[in-house]
PDB file of C-alpha atoms in Angstrom:
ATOM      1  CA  UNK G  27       0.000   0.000   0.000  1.00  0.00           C
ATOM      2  CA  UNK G  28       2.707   2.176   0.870  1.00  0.00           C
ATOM      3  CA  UNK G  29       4.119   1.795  -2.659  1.00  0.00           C
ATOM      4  CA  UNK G  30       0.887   2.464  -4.255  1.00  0.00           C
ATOM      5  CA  UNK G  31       0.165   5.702  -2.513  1.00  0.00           C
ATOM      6  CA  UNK G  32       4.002   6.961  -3.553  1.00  0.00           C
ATOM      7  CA  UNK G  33       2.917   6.174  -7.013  1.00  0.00           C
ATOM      8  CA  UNK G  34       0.334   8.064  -6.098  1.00  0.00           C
ATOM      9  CA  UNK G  35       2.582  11.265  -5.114  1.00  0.00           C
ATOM     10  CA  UNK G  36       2.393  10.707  -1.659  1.00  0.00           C
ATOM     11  CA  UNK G  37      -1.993  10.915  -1.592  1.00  0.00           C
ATOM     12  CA  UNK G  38      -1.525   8.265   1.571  1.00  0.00           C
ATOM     13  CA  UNK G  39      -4.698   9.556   2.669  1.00  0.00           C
ATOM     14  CA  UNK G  40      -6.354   8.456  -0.993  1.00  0.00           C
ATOM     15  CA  UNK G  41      -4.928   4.680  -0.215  1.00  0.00           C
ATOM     16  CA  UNK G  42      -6.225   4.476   3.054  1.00  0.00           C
ATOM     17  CA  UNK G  43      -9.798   5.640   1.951  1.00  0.00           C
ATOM     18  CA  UNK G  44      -9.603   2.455  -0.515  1.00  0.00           C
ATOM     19  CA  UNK G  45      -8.660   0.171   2.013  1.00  0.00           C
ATOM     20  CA  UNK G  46     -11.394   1.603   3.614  1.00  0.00           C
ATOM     21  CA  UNK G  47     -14.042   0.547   0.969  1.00  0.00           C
ATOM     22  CA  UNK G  48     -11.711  -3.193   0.600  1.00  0.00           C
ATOM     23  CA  UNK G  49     -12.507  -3.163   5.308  1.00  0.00           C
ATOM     24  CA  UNK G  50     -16.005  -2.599   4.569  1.00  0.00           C
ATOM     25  CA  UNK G  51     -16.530  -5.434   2.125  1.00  0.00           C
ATOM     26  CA  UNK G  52     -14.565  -7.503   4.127  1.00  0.00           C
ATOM     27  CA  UNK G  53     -16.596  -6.913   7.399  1.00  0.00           C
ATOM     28  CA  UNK G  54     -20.021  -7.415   5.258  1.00  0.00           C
ATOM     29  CA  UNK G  55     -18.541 -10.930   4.195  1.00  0.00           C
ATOM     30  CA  UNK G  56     -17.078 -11.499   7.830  1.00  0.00           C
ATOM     31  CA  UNK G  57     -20.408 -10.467   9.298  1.00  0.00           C
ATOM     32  CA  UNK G  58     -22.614 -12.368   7.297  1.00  0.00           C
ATOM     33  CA  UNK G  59     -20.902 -15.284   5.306  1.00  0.00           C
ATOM     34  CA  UNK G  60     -21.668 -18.974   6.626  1.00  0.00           C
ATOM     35  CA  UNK G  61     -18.720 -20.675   4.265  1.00  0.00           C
ATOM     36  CA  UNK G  62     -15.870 -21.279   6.880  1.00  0.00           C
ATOM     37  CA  UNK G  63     -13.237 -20.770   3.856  1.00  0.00           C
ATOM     38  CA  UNK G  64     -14.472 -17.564   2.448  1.00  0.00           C
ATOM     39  CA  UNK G  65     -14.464 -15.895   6.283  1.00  0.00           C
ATOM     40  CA  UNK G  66     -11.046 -17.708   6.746  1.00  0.00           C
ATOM     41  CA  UNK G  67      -9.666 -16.257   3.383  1.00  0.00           C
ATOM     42  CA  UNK G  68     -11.866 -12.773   4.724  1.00  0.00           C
ATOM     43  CA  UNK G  69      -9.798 -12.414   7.420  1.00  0.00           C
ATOM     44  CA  UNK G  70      -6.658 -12.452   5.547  1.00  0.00           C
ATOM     45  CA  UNK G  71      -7.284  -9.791   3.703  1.00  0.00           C
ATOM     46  CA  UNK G  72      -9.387  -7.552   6.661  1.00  0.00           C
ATOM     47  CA  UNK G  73      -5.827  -7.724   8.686  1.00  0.00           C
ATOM     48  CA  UNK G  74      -4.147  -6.238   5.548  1.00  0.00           C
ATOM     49  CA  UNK G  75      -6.669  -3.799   5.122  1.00  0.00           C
ATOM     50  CA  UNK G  76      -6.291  -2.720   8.672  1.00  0.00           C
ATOM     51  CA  UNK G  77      -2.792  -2.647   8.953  1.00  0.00           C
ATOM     52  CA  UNK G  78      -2.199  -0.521   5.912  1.00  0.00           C
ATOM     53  CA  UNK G  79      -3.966   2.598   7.018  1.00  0.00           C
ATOM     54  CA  UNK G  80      -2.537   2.445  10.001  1.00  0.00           C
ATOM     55  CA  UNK G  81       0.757   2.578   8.918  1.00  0.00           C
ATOM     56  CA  UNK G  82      -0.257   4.944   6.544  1.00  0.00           C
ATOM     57  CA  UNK G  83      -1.508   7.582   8.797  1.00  0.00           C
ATOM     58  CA  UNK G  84       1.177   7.366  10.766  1.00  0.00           C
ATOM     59  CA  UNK G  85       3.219   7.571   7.682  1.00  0.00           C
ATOM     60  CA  UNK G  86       1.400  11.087   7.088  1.00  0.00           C
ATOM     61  CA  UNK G  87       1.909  12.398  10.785  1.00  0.00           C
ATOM     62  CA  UNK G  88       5.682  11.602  10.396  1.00  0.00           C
ATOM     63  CA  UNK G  89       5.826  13.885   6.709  1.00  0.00           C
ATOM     64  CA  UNK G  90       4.218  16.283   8.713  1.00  0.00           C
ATOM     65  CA  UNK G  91       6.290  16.752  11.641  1.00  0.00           C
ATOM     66  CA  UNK G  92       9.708  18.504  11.698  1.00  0.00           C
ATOM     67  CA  UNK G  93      12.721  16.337  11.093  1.00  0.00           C
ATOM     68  CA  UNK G  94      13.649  16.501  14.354  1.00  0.00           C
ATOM     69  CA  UNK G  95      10.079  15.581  15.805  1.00  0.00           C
ATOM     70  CA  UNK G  96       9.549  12.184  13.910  1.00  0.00           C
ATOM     71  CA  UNK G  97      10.990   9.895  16.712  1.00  0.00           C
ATOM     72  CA  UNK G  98       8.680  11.937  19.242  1.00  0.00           C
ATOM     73  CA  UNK G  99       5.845  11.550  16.800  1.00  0.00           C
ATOM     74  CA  UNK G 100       6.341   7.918  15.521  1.00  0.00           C
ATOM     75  CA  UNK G 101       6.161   6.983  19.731  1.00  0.00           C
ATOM     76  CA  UNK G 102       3.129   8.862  20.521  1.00  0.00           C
ATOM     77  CA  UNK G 103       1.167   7.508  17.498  1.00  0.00           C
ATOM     78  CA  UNK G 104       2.625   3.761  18.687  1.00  0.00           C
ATOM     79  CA  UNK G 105       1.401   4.611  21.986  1.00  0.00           C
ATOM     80  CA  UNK G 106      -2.118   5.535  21.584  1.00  0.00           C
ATOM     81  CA  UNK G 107      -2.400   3.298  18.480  1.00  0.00           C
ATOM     82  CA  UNK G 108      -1.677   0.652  21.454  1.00  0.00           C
ATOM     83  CA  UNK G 109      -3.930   2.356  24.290  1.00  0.00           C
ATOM     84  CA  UNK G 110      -6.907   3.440  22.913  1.00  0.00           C
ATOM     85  CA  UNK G 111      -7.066   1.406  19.748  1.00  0.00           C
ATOM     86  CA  UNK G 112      -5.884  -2.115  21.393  1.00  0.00           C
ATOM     87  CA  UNK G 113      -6.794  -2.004  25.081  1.00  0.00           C
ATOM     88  CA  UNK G 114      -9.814   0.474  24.451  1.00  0.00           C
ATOM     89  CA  UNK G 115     -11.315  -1.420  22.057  1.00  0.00           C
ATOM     90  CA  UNK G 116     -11.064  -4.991  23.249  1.00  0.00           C
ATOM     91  CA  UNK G 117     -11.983  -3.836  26.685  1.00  0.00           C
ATOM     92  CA  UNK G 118     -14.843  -1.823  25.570  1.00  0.00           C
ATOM     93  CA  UNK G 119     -15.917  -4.889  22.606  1.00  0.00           C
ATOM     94  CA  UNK G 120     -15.747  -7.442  25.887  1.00  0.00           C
ATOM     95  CA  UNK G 121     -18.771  -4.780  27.658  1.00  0.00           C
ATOM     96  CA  UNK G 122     -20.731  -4.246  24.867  1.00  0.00           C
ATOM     97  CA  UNK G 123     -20.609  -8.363  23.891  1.00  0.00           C
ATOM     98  CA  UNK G 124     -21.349  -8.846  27.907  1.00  0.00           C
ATOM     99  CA  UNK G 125     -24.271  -6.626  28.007  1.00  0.00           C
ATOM    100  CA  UNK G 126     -25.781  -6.230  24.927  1.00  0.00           C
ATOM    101  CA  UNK G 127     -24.745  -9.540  23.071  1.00  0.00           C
ATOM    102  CA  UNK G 128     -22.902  -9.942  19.271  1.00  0.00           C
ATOM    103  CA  UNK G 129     -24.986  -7.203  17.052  1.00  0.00           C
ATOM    104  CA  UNK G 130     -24.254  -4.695  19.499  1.00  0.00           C
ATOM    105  CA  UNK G 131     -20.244  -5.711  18.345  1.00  0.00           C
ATOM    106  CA  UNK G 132     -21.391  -5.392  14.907  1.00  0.00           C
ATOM    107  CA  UNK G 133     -23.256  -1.878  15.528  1.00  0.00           C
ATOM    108  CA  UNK G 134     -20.394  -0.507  16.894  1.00  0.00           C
ATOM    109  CA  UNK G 135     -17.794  -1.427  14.395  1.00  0.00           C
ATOM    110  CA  UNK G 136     -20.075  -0.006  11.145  1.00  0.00           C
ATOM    111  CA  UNK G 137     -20.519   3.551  12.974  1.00  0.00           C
ATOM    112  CA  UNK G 138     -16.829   3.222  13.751  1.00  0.00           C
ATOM    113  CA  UNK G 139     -16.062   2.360  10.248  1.00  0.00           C
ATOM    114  CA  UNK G 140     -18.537   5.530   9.203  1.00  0.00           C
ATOM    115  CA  UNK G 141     -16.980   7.843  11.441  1.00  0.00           C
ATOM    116  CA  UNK G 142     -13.580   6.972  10.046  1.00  0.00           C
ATOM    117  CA  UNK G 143     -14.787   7.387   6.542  1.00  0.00           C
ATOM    118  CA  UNK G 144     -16.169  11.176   7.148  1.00  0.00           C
ATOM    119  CA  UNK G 145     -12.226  11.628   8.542  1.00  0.00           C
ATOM    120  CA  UNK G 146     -10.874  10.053   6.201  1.00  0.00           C
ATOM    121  CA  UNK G 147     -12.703  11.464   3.020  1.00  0.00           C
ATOM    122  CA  UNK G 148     -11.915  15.140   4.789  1.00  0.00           C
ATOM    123  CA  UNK G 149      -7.845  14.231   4.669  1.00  0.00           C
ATOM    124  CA  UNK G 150      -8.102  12.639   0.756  1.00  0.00           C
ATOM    125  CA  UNK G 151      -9.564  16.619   0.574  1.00  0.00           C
ATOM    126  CA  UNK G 152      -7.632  18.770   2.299  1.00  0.00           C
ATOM    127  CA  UNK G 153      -4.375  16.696   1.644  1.00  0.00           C
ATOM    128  CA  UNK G 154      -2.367  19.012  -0.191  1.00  0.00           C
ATOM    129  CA  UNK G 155      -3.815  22.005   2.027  1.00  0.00           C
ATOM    130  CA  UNK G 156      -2.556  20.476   5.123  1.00  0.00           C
ATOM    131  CA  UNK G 157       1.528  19.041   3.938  1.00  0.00           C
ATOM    132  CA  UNK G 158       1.521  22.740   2.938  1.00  0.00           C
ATOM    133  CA  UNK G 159       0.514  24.538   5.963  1.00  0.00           C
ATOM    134  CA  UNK G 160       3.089  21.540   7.908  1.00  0.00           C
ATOM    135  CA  UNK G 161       5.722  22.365   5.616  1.00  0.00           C
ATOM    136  CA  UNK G 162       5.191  26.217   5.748  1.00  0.00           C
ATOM    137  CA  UNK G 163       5.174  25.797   9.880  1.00  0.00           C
ATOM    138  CA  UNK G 164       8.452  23.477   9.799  1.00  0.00           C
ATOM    139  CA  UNK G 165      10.593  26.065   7.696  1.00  0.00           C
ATOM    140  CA  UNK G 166       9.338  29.173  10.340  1.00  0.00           C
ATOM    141  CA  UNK G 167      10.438  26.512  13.013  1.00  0.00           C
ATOM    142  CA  UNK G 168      14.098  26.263  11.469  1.00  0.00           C
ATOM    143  CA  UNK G 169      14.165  29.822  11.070  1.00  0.00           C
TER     144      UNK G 169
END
């Protein structure tokens, strides 16, 4: 993915809104396929379509940053990548499953997955806007 998005000229954001479309087919076949190999071959590709845009965004954070921030920046996105993404969500996917059973699992993950696409679709737009005002900020930085 990270390949395609250079070919791209660096519209990361673009790449992860595919994958986005790719998660959301997957989940629809993960939700609601009964054919053990299909949701085994499903999973495959939901992990890769996971994985990308997060690596991806943090991709973007580190272009964005000063050259002598990326370390800083690459730790803090690792970190809450980890806290609130991991622990948050398996802790809170464990309450709702407790309380409300599987769909409310399944609720939560589509308005998740909706709520990333409105962010999303505002970074594929305001791509270029954004590296510039980051780039414009790093050289007043260094001056």
């Amino acid at each position: 993915m990270g390949i395609l998005s250079d070919k791209l000229k660096g519209q990361r954001a673009l790449v992860c809104l595919w994958c986005l479309f790719g998660l959301t087919a997957s989940l629809l076949i993960y939700f609601f396929s009964t054919n053990q190999t299909l949701v085994t071959i499903d999973l495959f590709f939901m992990g890769t379509l996971i994985y990308a845009p997060a690596t991806l965004i943090g991709l973007m954070i580190n272009e964005a940053v000063p050259k002598f921030a990326v370390g800083v920046s690459t730790g803090f996105i690792g970190f809450f990548q980890y806290v609130l993404g991991e622990v948050g969500a398996t802790a809170l996917i464990g309450i709702l499953v407790d309380k409300f059973g599987w769909q409310a699992n399944s609720s939560v993950i589509f308005i998740a997955l909706g709520l990333i696409f409105i962010l999303t679709i505002y970074l594929v737009l305001n791509d270029r806007k954004i590296l510039e005002r980051e780039s414009a900020l790093s050289q007043n930085i260094k001056s």
